[in-house]
PDB file of C-alpha atoms in Angstrom:
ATOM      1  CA  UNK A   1     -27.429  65.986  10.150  1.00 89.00           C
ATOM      2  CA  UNK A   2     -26.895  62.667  10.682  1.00 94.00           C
ATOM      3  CA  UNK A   3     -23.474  61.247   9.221  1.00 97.00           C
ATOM      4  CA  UNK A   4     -20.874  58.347   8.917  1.00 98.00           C
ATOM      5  CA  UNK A   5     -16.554  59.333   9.181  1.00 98.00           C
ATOM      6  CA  UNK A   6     -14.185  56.734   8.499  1.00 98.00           C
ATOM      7  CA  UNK A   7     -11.011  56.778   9.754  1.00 98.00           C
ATOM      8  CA  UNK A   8      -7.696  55.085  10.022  1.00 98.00           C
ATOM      9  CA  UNK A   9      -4.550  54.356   7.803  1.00 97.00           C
ATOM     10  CA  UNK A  10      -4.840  54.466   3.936  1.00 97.00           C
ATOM     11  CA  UNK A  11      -1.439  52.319   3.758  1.00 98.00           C
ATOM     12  CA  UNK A  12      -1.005  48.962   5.499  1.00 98.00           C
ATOM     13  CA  UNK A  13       2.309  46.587   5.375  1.00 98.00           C
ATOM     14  CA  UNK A  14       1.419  43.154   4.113  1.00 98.00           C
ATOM     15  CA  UNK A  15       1.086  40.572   7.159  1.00 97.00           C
ATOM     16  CA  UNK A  16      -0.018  43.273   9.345  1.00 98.00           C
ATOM     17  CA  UNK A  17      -3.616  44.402  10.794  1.00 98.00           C
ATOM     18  CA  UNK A  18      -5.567  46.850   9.274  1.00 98.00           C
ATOM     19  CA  UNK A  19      -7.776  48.789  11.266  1.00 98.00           C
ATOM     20  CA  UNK A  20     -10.282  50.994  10.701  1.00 98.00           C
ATOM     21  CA  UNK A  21     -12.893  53.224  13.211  1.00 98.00           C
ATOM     22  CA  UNK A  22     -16.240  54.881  11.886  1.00 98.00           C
ATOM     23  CA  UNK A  23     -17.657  57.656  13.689  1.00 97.00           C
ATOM     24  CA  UNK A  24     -21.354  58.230  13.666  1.00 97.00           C
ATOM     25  CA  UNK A  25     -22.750  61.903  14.287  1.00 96.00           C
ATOM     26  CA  UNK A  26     -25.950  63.304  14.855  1.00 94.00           C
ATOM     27  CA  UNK A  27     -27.361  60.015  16.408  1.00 91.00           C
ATOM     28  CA  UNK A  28     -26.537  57.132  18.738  1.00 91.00           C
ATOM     29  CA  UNK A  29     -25.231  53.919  17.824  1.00 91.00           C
ATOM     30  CA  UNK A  30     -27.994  52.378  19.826  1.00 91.00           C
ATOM     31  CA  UNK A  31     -30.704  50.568  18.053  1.00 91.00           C
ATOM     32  CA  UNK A  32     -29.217  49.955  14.670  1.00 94.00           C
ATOM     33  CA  UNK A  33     -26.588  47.811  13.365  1.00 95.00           C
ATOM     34  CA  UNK A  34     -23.116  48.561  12.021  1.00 97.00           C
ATOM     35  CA  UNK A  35     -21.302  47.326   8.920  1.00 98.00           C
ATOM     36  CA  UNK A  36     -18.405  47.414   6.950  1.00 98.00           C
ATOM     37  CA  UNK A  37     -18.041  46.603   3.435  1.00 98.00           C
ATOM     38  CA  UNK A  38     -15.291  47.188   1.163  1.00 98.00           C
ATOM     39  CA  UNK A  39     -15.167  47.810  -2.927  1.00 98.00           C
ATOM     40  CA  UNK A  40     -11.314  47.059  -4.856  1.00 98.00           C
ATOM     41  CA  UNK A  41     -11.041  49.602  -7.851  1.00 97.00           C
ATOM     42  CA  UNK A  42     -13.628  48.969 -10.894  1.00 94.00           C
ATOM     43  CA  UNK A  43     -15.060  45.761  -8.785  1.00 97.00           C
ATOM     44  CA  UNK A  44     -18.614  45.661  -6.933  1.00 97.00           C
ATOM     45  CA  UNK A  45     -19.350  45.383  -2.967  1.00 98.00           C
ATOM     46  CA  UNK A  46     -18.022  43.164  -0.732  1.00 97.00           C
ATOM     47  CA  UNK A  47     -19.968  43.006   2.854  1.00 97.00           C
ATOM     48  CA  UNK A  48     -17.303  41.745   5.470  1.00 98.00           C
ATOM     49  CA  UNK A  49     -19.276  41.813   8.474  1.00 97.00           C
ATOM     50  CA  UNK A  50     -21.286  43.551  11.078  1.00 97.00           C
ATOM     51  CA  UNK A  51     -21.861  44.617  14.583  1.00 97.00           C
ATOM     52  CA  UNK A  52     -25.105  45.220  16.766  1.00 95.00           C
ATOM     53  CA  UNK A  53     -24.794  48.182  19.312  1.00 92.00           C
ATOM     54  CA  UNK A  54     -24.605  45.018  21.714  1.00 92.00           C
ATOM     55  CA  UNK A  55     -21.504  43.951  20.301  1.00 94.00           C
ATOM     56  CA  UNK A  56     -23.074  41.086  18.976  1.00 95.00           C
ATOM     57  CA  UNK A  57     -21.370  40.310  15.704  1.00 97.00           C
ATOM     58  CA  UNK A  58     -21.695  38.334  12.028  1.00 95.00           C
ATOM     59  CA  UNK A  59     -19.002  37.784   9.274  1.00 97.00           C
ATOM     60  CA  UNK A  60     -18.711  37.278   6.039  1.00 96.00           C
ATOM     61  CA  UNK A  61     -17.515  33.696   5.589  1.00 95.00           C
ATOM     62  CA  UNK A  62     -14.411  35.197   2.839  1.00 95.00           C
ATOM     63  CA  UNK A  63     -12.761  36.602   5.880  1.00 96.00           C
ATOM     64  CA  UNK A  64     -14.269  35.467   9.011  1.00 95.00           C
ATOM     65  CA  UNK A  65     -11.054  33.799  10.114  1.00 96.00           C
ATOM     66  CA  UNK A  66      -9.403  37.083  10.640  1.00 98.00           C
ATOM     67  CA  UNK A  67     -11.664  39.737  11.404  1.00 98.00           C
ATOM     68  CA  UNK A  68     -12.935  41.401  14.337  1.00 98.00           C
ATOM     69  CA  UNK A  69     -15.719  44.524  15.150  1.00 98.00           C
ATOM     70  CA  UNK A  70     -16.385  45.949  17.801  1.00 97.00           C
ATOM     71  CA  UNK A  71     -18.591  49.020  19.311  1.00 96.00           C
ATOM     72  CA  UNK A  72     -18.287  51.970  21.613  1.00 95.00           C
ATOM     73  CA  UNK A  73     -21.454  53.212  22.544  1.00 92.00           C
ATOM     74  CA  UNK A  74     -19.711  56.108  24.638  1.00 93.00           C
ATOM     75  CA  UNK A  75     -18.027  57.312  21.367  1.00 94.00           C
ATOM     76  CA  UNK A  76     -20.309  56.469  18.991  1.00 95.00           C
ATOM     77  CA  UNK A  77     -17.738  55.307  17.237  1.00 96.00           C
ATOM     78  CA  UNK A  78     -17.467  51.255  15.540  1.00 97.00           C
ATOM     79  CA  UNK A  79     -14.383  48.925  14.581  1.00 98.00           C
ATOM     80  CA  UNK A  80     -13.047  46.823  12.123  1.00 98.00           C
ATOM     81  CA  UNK A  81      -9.403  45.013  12.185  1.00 98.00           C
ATOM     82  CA  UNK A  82      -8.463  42.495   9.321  1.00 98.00           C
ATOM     83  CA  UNK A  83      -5.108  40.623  10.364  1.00 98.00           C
ATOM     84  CA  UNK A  84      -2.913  39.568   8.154  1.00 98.00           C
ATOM     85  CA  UNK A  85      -3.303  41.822   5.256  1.00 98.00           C
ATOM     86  CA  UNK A  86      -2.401  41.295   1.920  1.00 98.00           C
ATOM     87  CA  UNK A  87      -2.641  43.162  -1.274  1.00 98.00           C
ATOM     88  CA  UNK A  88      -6.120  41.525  -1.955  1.00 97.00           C
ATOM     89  CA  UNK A  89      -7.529  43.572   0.486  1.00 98.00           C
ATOM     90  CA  UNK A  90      -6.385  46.770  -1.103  1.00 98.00           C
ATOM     91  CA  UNK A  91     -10.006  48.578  -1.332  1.00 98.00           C
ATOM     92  CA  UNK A  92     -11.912  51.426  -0.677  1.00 98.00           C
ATOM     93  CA  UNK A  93     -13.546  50.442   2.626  1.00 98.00           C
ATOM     94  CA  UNK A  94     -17.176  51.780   3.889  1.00 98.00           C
ATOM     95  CA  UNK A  95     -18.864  51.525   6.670  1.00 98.00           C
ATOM     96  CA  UNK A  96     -22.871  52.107   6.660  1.00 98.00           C
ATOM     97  CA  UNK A  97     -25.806  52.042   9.038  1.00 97.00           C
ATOM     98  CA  UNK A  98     -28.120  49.048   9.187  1.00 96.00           C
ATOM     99  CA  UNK A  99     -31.959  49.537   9.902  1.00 94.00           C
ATOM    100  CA  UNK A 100     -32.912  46.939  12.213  1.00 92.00           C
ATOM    101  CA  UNK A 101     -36.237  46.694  10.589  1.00 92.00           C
ATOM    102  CA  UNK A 102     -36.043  46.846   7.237  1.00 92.00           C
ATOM    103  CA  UNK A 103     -32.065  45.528   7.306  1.00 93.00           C
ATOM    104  CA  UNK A 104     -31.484  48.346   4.863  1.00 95.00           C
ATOM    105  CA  UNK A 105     -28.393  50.508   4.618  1.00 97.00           C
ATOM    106  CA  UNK A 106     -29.150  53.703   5.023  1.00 97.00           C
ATOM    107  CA  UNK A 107     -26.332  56.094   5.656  1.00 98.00           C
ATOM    108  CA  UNK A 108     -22.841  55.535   4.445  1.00 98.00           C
ATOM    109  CA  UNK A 109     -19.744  56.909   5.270  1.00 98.00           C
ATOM    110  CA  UNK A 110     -17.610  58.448   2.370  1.00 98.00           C
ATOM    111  CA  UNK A 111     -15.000  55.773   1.928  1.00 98.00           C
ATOM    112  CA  UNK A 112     -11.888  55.740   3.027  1.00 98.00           C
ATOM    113  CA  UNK A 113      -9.344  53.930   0.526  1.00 98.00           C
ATOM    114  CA  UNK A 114      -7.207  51.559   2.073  1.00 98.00           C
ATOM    115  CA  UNK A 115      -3.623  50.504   0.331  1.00 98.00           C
ATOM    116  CA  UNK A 116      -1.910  47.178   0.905  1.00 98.00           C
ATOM    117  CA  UNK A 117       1.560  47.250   0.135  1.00 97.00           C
ATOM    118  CA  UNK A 118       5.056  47.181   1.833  1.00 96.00           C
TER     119      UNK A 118
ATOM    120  CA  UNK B   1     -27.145  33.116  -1.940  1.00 83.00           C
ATOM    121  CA  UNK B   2     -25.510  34.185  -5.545  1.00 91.00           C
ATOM    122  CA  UNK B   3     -27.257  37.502  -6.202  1.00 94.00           C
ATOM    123  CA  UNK B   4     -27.162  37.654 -10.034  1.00 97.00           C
ATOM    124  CA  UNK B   5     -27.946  41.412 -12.399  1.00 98.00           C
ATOM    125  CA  UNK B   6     -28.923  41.755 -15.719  1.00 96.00           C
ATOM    126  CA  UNK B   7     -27.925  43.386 -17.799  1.00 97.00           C
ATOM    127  CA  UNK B   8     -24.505  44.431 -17.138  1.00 97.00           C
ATOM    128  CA  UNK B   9     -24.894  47.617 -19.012  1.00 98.00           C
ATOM    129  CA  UNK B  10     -28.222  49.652 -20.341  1.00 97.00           C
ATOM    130  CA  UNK B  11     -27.464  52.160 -22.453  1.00 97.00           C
ATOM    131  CA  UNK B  12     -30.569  54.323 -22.843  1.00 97.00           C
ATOM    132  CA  UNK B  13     -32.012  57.929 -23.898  1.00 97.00           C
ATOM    133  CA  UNK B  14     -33.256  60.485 -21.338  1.00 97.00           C
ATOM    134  CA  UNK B  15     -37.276  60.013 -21.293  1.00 97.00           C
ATOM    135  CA  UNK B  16     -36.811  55.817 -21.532  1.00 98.00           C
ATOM    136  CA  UNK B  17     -37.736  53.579 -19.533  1.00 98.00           C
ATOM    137  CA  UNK B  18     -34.935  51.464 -18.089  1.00 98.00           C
ATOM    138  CA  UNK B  19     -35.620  48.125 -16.177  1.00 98.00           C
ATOM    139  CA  UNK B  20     -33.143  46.084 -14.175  1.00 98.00           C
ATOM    140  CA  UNK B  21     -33.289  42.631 -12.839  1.00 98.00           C
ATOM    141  CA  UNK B  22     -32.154  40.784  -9.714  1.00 97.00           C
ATOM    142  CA  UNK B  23     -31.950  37.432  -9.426  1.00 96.00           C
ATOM    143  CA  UNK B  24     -31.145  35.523  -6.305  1.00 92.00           C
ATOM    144  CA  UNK B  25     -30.230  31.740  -6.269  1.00 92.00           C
ATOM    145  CA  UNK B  26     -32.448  30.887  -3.158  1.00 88.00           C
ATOM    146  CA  UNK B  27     -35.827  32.547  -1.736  1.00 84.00           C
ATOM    147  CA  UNK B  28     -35.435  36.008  -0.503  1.00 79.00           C
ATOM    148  CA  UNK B  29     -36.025  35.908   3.201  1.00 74.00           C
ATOM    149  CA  UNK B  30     -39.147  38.038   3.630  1.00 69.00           C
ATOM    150  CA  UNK B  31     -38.634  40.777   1.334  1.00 77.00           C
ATOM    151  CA  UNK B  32     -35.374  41.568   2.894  1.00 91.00           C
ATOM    152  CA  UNK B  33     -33.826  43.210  -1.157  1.00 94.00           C
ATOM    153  CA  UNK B  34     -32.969  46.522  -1.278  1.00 97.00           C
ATOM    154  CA  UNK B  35     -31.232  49.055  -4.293  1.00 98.00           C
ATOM    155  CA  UNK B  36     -28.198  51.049  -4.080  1.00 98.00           C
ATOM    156  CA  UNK B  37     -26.919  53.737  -6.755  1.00 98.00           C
ATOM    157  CA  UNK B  38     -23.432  54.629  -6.616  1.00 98.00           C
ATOM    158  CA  UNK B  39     -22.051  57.119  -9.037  1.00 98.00           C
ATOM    159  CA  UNK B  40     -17.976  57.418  -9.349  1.00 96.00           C
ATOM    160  CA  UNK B  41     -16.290  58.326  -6.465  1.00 96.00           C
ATOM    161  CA  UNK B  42     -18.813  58.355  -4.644  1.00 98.00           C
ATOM    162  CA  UNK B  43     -20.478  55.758  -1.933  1.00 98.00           C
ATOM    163  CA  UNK B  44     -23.478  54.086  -3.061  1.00 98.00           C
ATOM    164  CA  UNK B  45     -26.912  55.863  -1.929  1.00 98.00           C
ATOM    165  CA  UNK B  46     -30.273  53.527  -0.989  1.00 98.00           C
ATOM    166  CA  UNK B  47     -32.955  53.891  -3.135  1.00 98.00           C
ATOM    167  CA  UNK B  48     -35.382  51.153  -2.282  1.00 98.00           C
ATOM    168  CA  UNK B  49     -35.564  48.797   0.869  1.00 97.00           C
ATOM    169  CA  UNK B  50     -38.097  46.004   1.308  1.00 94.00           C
ATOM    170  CA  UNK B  51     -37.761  45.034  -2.304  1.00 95.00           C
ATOM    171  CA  UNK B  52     -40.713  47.646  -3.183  1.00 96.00           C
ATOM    172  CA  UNK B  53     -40.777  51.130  -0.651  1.00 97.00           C
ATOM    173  CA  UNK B  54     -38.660  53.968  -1.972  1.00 98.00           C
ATOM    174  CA  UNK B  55     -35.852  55.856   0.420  1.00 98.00           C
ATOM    175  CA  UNK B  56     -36.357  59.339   1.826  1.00 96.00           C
ATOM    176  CA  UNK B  57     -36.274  61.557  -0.849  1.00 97.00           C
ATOM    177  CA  UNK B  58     -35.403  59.037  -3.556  1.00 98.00           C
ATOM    178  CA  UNK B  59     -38.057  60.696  -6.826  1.00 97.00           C
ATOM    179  CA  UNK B  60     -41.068  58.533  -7.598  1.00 97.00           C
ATOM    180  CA  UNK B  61     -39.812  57.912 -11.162  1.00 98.00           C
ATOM    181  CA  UNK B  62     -37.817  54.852  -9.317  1.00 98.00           C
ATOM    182  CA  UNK B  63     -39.557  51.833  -8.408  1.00 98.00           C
ATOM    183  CA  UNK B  64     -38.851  48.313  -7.109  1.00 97.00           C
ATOM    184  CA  UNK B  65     -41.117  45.402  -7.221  1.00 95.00           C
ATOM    185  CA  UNK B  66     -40.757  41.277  -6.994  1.00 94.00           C
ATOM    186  CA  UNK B  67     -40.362  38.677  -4.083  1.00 90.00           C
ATOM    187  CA  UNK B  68     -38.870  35.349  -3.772  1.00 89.00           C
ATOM    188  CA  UNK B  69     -35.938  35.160  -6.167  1.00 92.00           C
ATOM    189  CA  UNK B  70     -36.831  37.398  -8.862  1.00 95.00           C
ATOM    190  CA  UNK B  71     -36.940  41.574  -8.081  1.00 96.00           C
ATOM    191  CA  UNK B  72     -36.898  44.474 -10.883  1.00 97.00           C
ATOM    192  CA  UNK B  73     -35.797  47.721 -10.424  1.00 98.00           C
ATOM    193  CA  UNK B  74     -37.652  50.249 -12.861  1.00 98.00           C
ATOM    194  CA  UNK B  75     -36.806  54.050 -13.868  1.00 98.00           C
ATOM    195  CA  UNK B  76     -39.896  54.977 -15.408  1.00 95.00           C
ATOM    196  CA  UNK B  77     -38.310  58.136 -17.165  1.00 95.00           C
ATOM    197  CA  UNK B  78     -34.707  58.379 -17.150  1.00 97.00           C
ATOM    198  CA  UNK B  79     -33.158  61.427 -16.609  1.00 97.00           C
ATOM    199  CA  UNK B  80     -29.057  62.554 -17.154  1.00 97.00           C
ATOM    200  CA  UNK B  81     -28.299  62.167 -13.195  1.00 97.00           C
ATOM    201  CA  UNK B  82     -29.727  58.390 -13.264  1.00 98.00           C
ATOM    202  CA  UNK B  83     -25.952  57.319 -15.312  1.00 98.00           C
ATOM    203  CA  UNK B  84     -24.729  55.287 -12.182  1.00 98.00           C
ATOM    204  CA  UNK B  85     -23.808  51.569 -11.124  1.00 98.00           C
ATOM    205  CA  UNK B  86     -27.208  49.640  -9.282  1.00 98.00           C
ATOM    206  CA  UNK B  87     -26.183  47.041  -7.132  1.00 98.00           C
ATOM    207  CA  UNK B  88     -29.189  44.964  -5.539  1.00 97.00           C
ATOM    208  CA  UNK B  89     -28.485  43.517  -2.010  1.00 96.00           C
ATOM    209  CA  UNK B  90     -29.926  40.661  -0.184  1.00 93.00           C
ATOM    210  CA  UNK B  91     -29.984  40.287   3.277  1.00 87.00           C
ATOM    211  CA  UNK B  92     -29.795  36.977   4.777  1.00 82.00           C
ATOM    212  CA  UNK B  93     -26.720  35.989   5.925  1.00 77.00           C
ATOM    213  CA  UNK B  94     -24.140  36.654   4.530  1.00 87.00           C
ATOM    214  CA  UNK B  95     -25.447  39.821   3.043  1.00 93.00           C
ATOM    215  CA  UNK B  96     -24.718  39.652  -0.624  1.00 94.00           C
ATOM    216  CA  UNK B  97     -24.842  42.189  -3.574  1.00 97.00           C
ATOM    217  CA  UNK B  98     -25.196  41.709  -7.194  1.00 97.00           C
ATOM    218  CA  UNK B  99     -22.608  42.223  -9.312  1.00 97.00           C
ATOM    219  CA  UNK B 100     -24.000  45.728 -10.652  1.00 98.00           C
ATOM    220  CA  UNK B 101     -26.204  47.135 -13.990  1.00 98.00           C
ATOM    221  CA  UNK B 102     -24.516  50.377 -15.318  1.00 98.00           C
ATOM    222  CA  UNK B 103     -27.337  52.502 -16.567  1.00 98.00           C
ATOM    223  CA  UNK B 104     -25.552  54.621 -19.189  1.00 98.00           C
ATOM    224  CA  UNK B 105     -27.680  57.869 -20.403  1.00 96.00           C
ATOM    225  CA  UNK B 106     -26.749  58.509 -24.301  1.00 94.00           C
TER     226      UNK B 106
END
């Protein structure tokens, strides 16, 4: 059964990076694309960016100026880091599978909620 | 692209009909719209992709329809488990969701 697994910190200092890893099982990362989006409590989605099993990458413009993603195709396993936190990026954070095809998202990992705060 | 819903809340009987809208400020490349449901605490769940082809497994009572800037999604007879947030979601770049319909089942 194919799945999605966040993973990382659920509190982050303000100023500093928060990072998160998704690990996909039951498939490869090859041949899709990777995103991560992010939801703050009682608000709607946010997509922040994505990442091509190339490593080929595209932002969302709100943070693009501190945000990277990466992939590990030898892990299956996908990256996000947001520097410089603040508390407006407290949020429960998902990451999903893109269909290359149809550009659809169609498996999500659970969520992992993500804290901002010293 | 502003992705705009309406209405923010349907509040509706099981056996109704219940019909959402998405409207997107610019043309929808291709028909690059999908549907998400999302109940609480949980992540949202695709229902339909290419503005009009229903998910695996996703019951035939939902249906999408529309192209260029204007998209519906329709539940042809609600049911108790339909009570969820639908976001609609654009894909061109940046990908951008609506702001969300909460389908309330009285």
């Amino acid at each position: 059964q194919v799945q999605l697994q966040e993973s990382g910190p659920g509190l982050v200092r303000p100023s500093e990076t928060l990072s998160l890893t998704c690990t996909f099982f039951g498939g490869s990362v090859s041949g899709y694309y990777w995103n991560w989006l992010r939801q703050p409590a009682g608000n709607g989605l946010e997509w922040i960016g994505r990442v091509y099993s190339s490593g080929s990458t595209n932002f969302n413009p709100s943070v693009m100026t501190r945000v990277t993603m990466s992939v590990d195709t030898s892990k299956n396993q996908f990256s996000l880091k947001l520097f410089s936190a603040t508390a407006a990026d407290t949020a429960v954070y998902y990451c999903a599978r893109g269909d290359i095809r149809t550009r659809a998202f169609d498996i999500w990992g659970q969520g992992k909620l993500v804290t901002v705060s010293s | 692209i502003v992705v705009t819903q309406s209405p923010g809340t349907l509040s509706l009987s099981p056996g109704e009909r219940a019909t959402l809208s998405c409207r997107a400020s610019h043309s929808v490349t291709g028909t690059f719209l999908s549907w998400y449901q999302q109940k609480p605490g949980q992540a949202p769940r695709l229902l339909i992709y290419s503005a009009s082809t229903r998910a695996t497994g996703i019951p035939d009572r939902f249906s999408g329809g529309g192209s260029g800037t204007d998209f519906t999604l329709t539940i042809s007879r609600l049911e108790p488990e339909d009570s969820a947030v639908y976001y609609c979601q654009h894909h061109n770049n940046p990908v951008t969701f609506g702001g969300g319909t909460k389908v309330e089942i009285k």
